[in-house]
Coordinates of C-alpha atoms and ligand atoms in Angstrom, one line a residue:
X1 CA 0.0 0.0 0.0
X2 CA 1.4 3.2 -0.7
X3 CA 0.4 6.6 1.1
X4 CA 1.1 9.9 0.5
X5 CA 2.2 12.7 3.3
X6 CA 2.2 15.8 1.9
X7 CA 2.4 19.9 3.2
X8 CA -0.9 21.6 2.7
X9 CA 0.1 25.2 4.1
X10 CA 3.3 26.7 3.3
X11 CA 6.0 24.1 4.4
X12 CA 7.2 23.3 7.9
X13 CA 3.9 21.7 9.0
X14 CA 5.8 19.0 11.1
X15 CA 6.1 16.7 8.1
X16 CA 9.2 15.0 9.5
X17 CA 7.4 14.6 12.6
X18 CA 4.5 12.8 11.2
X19 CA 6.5 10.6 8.8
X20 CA 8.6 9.8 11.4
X21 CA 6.1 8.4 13.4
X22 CA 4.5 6.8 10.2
X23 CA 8.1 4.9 9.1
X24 CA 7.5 2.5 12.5
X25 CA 5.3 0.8 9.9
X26 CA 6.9 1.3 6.4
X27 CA 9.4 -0.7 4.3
X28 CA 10.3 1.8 1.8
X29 CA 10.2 6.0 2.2
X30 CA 10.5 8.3 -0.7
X31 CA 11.2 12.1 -1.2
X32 CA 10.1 12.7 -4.5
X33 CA 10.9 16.3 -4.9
X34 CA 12.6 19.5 -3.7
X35 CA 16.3 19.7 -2.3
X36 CA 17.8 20.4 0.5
X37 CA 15.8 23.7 0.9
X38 CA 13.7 21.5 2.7
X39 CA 14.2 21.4 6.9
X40 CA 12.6 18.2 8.5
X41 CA 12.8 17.4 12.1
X42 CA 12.1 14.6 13.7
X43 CA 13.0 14.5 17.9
X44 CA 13.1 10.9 19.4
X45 CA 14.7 10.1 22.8
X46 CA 15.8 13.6 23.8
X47 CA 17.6 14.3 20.5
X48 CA 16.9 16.2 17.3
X49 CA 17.4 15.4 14.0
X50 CA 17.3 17.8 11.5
X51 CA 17.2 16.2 7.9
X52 CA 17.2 17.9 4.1
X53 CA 17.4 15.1 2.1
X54 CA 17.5 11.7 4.0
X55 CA 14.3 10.8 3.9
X56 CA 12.6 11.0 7.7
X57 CA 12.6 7.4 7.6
X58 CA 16.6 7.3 8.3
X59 CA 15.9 6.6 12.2
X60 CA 14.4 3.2 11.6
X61 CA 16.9 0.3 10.5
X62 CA 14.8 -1.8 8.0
X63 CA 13.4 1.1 6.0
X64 CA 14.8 1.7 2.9
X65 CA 14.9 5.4 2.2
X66 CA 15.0 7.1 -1.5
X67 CA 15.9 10.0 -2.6
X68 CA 13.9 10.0 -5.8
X69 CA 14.0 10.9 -9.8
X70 CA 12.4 14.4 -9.1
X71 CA 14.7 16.0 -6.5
X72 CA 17.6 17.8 -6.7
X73 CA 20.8 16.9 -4.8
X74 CA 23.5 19.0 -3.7
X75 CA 26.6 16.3 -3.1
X76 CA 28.5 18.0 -1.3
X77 CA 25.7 19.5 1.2
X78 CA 24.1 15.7 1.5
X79 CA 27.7 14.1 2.4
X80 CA 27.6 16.8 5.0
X81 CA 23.9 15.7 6.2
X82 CA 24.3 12.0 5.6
X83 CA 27.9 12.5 7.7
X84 CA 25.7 14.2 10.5
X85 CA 23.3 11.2 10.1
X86 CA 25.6 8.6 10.5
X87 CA 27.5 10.5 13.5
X88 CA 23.8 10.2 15.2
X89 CA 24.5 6.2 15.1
X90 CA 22.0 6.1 12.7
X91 CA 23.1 3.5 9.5
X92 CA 22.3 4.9 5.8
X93 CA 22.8 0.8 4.6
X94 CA 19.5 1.6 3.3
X95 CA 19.7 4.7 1.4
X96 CA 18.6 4.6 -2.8
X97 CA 19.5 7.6 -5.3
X98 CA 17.3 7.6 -7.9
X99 CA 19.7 7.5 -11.4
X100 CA 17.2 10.3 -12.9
X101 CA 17.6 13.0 -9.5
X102 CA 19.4 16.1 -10.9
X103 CA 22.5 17.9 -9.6
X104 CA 22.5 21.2 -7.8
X105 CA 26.0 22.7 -9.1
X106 CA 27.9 25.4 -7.8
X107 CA 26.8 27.6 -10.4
X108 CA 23.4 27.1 -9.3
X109 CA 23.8 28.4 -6.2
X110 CA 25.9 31.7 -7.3
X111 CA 22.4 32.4 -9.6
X112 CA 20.2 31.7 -7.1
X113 CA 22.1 34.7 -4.8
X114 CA 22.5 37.2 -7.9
X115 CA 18.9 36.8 -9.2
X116 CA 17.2 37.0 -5.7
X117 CA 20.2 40.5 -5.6
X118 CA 18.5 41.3 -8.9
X119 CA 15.0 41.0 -7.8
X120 CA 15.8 43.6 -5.3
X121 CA 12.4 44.5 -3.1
X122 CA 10.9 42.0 -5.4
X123 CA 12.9 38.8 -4.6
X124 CA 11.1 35.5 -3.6
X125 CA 13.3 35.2 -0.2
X126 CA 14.2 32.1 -1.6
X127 CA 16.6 29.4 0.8
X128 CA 19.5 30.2 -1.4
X129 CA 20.1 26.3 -2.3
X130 CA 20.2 27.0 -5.8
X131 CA 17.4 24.9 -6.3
X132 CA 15.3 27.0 -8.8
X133 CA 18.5 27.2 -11.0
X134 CA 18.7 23.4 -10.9
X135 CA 15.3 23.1 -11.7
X136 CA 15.8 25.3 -14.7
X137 CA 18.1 23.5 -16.0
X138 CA 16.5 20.3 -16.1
X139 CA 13.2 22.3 -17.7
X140 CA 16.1 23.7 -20.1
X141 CA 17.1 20.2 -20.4
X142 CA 20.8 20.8 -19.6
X143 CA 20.6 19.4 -16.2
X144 CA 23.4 17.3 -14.8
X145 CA 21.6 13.8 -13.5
X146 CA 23.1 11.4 -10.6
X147 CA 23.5 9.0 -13.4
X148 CA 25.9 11.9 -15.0
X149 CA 27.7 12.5 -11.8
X150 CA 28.6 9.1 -11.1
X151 CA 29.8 8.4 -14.8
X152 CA 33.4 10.7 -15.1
X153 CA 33.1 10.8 -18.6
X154 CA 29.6 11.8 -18.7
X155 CA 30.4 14.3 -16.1
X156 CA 33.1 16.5 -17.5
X157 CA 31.5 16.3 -21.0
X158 CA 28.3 17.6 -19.8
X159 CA 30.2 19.9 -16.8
X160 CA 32.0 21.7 -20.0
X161 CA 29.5 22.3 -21.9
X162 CA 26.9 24.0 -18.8
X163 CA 30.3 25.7 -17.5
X164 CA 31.1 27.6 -20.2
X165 CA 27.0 28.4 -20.7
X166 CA 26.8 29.4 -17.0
X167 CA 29.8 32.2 -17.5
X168 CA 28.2 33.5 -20.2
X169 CA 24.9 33.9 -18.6
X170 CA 26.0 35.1 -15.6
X171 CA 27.8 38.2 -17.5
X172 CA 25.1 38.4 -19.4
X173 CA 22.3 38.5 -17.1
X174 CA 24.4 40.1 -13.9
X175 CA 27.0 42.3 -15.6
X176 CA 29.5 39.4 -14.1
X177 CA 28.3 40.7 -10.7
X178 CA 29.9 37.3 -8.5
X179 CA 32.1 37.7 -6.1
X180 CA 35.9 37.2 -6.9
X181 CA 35.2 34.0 -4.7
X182 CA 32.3 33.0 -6.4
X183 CA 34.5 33.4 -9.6
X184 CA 37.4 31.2 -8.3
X185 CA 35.1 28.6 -7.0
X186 CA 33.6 28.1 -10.9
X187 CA 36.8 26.4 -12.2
X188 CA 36.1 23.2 -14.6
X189 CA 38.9 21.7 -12.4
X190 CA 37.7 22.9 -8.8
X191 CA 34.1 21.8 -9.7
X192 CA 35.2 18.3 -11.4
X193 CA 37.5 17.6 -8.9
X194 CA 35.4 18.0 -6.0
X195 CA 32.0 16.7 -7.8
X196 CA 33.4 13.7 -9.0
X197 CA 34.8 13.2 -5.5
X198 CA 31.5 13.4 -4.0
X199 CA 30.0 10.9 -7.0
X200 CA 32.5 8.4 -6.0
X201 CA 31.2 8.5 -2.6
X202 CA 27.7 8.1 -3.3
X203 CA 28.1 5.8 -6.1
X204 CA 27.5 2.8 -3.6
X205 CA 23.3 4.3 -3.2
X206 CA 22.6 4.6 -7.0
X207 CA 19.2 2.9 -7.5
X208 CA 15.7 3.1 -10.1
X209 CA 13.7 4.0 -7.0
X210 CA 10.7 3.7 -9.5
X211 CA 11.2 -0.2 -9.5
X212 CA 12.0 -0.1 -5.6
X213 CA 8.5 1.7 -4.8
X214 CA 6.7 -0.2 -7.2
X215 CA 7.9 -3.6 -7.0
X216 CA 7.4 -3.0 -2.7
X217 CA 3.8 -2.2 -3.1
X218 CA 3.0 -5.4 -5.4
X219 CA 4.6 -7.6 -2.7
X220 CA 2.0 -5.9 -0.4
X221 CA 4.9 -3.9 1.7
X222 CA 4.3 -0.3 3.1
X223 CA 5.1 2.6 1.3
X224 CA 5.0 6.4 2.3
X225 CA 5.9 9.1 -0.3
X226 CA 7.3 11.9 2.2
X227 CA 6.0 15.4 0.9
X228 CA 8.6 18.4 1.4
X229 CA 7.5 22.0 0.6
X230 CA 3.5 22.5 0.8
X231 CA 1.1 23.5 -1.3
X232 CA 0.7 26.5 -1.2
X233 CA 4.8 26.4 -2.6
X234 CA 3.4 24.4 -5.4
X235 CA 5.3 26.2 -8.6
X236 CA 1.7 25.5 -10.5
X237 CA -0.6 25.1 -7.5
X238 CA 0.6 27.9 -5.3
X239 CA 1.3 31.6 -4.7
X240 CA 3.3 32.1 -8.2
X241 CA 5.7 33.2 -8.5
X242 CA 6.3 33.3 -4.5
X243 CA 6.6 29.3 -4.7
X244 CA 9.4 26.6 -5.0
X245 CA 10.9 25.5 -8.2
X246 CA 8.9 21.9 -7.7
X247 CA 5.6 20.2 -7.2
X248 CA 5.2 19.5 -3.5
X249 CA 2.0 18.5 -4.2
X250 CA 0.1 14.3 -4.0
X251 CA 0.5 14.4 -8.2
X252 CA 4.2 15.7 -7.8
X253 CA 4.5 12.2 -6.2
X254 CA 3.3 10.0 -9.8
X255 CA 5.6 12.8 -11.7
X256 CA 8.5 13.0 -9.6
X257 CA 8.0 9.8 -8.5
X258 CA 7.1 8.1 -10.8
X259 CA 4.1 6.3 -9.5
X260 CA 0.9 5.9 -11.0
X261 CA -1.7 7.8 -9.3
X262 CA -4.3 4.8 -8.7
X263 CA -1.3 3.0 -6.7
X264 CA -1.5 6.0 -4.0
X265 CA -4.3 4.7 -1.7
X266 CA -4.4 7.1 1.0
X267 CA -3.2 11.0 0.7
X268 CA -2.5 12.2 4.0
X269 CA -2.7 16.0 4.2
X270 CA -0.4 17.3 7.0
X271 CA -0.9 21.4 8.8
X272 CA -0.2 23.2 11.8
X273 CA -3.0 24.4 13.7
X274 CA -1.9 28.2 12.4
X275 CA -0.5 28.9 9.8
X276 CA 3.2 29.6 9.1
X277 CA 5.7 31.4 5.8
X278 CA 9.1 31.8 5.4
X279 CA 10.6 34.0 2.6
X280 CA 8.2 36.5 1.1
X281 CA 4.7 36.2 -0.9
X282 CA 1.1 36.9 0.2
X283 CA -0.4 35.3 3.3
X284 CA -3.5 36.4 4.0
X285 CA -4.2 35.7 7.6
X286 CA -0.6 37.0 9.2
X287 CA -0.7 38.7 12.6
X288 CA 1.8 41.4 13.1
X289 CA 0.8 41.9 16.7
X290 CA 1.7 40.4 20.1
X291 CA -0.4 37.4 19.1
X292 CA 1.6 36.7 16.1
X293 CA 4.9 36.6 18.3
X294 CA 3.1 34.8 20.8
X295 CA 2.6 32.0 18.0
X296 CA 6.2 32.0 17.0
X297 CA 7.9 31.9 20.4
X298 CA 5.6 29.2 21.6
X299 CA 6.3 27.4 18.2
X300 CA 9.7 28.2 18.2
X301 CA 8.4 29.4 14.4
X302 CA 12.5 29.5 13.1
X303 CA 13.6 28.3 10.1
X304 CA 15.0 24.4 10.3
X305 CA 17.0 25.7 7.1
X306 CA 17.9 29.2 7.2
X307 CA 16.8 30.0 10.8
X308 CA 14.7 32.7 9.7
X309 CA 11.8 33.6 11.9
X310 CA 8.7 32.8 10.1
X311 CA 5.9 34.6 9.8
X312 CA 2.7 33.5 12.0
X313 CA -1.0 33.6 11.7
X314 CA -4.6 32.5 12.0
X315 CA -5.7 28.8 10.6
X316 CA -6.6 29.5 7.4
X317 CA -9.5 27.1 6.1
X318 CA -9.7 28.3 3.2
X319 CA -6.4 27.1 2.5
X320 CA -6.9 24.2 4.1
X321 CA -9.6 23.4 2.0
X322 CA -8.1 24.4 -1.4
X323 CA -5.0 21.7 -0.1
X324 CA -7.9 18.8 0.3
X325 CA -9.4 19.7 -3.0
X326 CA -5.9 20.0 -4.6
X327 CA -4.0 17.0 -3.1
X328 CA -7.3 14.3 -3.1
X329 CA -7.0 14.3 1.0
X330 CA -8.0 11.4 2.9
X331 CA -7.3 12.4 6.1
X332 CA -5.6 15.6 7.7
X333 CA -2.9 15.3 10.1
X334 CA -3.0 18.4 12.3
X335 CA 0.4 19.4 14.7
X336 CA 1.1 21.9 16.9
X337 CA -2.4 21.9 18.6
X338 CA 0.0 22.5 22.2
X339 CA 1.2 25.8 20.6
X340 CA -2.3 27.3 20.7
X341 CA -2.2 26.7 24.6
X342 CA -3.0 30.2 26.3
X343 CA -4.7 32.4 23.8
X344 CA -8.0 33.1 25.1
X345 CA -9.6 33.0 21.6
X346 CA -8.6 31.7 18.7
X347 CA -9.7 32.5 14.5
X348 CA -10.3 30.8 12.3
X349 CA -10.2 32.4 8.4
X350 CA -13.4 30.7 6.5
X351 CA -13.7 32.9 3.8
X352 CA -12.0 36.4 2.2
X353 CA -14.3 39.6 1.6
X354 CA -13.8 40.7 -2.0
X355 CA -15.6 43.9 -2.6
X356 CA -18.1 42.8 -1.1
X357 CA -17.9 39.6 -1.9
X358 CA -17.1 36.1 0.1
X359 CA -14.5 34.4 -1.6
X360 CA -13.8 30.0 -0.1
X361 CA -12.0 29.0 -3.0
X362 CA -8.6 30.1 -2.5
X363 CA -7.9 32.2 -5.9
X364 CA -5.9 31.4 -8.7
X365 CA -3.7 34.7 -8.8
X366 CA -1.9 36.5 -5.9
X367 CA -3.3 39.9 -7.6
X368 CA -6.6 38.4 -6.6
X369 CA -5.4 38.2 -3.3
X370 CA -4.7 42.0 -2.7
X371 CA -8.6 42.9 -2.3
X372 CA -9.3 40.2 0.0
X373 CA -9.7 40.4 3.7
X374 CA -10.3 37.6 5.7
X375 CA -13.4 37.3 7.4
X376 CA -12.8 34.9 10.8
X377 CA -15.0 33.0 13.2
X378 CA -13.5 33.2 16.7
X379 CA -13.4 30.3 18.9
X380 CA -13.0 29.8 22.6
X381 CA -9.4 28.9 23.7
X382 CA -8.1 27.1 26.4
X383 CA -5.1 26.9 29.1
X384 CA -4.6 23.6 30.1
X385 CA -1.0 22.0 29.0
X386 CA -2.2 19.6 26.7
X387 CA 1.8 18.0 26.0
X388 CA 1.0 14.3 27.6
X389 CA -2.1 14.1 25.6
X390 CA -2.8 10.5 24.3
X391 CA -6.4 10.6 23.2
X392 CA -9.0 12.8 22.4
X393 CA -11.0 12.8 25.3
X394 CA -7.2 14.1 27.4
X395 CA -8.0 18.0 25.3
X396 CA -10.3 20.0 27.2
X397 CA -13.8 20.4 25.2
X398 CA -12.4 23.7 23.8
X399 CA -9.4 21.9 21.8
X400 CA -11.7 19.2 20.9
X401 CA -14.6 22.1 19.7
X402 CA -11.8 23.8 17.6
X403 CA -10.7 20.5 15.8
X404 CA -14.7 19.7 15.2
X405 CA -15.1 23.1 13.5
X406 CA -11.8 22.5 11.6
X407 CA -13.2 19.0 10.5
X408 CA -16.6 20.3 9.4
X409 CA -15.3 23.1 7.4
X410 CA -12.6 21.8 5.2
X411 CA -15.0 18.1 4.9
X412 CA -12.0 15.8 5.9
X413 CA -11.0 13.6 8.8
X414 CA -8.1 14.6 11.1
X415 CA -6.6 11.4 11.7
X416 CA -3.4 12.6 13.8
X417 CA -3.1 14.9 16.4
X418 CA 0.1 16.6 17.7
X419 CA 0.9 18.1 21.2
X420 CA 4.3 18.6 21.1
X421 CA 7.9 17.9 19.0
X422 CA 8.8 14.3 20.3
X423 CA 7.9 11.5 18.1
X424 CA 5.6 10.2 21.4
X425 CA 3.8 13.2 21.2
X426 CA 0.7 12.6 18.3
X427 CA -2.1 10.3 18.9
X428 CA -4.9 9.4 16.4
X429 CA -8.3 11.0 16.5
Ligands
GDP501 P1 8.6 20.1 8.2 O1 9.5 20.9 7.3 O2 7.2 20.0 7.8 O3 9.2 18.7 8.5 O4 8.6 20.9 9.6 P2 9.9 21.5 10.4 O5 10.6 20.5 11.0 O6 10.6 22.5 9.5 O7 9.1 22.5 11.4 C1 8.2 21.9 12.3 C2 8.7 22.3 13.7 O8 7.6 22.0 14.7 C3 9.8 21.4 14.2 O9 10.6 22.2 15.1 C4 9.1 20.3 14.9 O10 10.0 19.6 15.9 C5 8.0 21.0 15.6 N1 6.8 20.2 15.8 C6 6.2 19.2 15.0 N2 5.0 18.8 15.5 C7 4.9 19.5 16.6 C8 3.8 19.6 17.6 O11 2.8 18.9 17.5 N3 4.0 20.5 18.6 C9 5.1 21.2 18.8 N4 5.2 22.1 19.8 N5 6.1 21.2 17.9 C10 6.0 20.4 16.8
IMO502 P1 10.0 22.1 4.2 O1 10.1 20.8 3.4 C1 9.1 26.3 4.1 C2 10.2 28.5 0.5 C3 11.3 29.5 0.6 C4 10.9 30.6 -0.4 C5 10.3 29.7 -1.5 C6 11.3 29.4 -2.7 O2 10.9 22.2 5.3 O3 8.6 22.4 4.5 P2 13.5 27.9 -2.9 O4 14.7 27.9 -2.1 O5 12.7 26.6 -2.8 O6 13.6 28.3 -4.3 O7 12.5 29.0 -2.1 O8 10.0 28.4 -0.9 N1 10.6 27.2 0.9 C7 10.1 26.6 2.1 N2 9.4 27.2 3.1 N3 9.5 25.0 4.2 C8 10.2 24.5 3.2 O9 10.5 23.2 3.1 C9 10.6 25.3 2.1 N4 11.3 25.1 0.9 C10 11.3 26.2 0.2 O10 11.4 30.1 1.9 O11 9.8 31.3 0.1
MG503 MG1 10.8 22.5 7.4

């Protein structure tokens, strides 16, 4: 059976968390898409683990773990992470790279920094991976694959020919505007060397993860597809252009994949009970008062990646209920319900006034957005420390009311519930 995790705000709703939990049960994990812009954290026995690109199945020993066709690796960044891994005590014996995954090169990263420079007030706040760069390149179809980077000869073909491209867009489109160091650092030799390196090493985990998750599924194992990003980062599917590169959404899964869509039996939509944003981009519920820093101190709401504090609001259901339509939800997992402890009232966004107007489908264009206020229903809070929660009944009737309303709104189960970081800390509804 294969199910499918995936973000339905704007990233960071405790995915790692939740698939965590979920890998007790699976043979086989798969990250379909996005890089290492990604943060996932999973806690377990008093220590955190903070992953990019190792799947969050890593912690359990029989689990196979790909990193699959669609994303994009940065070597040199995932020896780092699968160094840290391993350093944990935890093995990688079970780590797959998909042949088809594409390369994030050094040049990728330089272009990312100049063209969010460029943007000036208009830049995306991107996580400075270089992942829309890599992403371009494989739309341009240019791209350097794992297949490439494990082959020499392959690799300083194809590393020539983008090199030499790359220096003549960068002067082109930034007046040369890298840094001296930047310049040094985009030597055919200095990049061959320490690429091919970094193929050698990982040589050892090339796999068709396609046939892994497939072939697992027919012999009736457990599969999860572990979303990264969210939907609302969705380069088709989100706030365009303030999105990812990728498509963190349940059909990103068959594409990036490469699963078909009727082998994906359960889609497992997973939020905060607020809403969160890092980097820049409309969000319409965001609280610029005491209540929004309440939210992020209580949340510790900073960036696993880039540290940066991230913007904090109101659940927004309308959101919520554009990810259920958009993703084919099942079932809703909803974290961070403990953060909430403390506010006397809480909102809830279930629908935007547009001149006049009550907008629920979330709209297609951020220009759309501008005219849209939300209009909230407010809820009664509660105080208790709801932490050591392990069943429904535990929340006091003003947690459970809120999760009710949430339910009844958006038209979906909420399956999981979350009360806190540790791995111990979820229980199903
Ligand atoms: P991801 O990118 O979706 O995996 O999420 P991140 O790891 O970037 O951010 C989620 C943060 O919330 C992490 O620090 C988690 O440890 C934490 N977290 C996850 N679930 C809960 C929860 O139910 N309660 C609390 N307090 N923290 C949680
Ligand atoms: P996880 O998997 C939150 C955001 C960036 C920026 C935009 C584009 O941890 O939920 P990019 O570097 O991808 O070109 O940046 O997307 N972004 C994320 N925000 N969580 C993430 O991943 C994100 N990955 C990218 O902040 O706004
Ligand atoms: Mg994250």
């Amino acid at each position: 059976m294969i199910t499918a995790l995936v973000g339905s705000q704007w990233g960071d709703e405790g995915k790692g968390k939740v698939i965590d939990i979920m890998s007790s049960k699976a043979d086989v994990v798969v990250r379909a898409t996005g890089g290492n812009n990604a943060g996932h954290t999973v806690v377990s026995g008093g220590k955190t683990y903070k992953l990019h690109l190792v799947p969050s199945g890593v912690l359990y020993d029989g689990t196979i773990c790909c990193i699959g066709a669609g994303c994009v690796i940065d070597p040199l960044s995932l020896l780092k992470e699968m160094a840290d891994v391993e350093a944990n005590g935890t093995s990688l014996k079970n780590l797959k790279i998909d042949y088809r995954a594409h390369i994030v090169m050094p040049y990728h990263l330089v272009i990312d920094g100049l063209s969010e420079k460029a943007k000036g007030a208009g830049d995306i706040g991107t996580t400075k991976r270089g992942i829309g760069p890599c992403y371009m390149d494989k739309a341009e179809r240019i791209g350097i694959r794992f297949y490439d980077l494990i082959h020499p000869e392959i690799f300083a073909e194809k590393l020539k020919a983008n090199l030499d491209a790359k220096h003549r867009y960068i002067k082109g489109m930034f007046g040369e505007k890298e840094t001296e160091e930047e310049r040094a650092n985009l030597t055919f030799e200095k990049i061959y060397n320490e690429y091919s390196e970094a193929g050698a090493k990982l040589a050892k985990y090339a796999d068709d993860c396609t046939v892994i998750a497939y072939n697992a599924d027919k012999e009736g194992k457990y599969v999860l597809f572990e979303g990264a990003q969210g939907t609302l980062l969705d380069l088709d599917m989100g706030t365009y252009p303030f999105v990812t590169s990728s498509h963190p959404v349940t059909g990103g899964f068959c594409v990036s994949g490469g699963i078909g869509p009727t082998l994906i039996k359960e889609c497992i939509g997973i939020c905060k009970s607020y809403t969160t944003r890092v980097g820049k981009g409309p969000f319409p519920t965001e609280l610029f008062d005491e209540t929004g820093d309440f939210i992020r101190e209580a949340g510790f709401e900073y960036g696993t990646t880039t540290g940066r504090p991230r913007r904090c609001g109101w659940l927004d259901l309308v959101i919520l209920k554009y990810a259920v339509r958009i993703n084919g939800l099942t079932g809703i997992a909803l974290n961070k319900l403990d953060t909430l402890t403390g506010l006397k009232e809480l909102k809830v966004c279930v629908g935007y006034e547009k001149k006049g107007e009550i907008v629920t489908d979330f709209p297609a264009d951020i220009n759309e957005l501008k005219d849209c206020v939300p209009v909230y229903e407010t809820l009664p809070g509660w105080d208790e420390d709801i932490t050591q929660a392990k069943k429904l009944a535990d929340l006091p009737e003003a947690a459970r009311n809120y999760l009710a309303y949430v339910e009844k709104y958006i038209g979906c189960p909420i399956k999981l519930i979350g009360v806190g970081p540790d791995r111990t800390q979820s229980f199903e509804a």
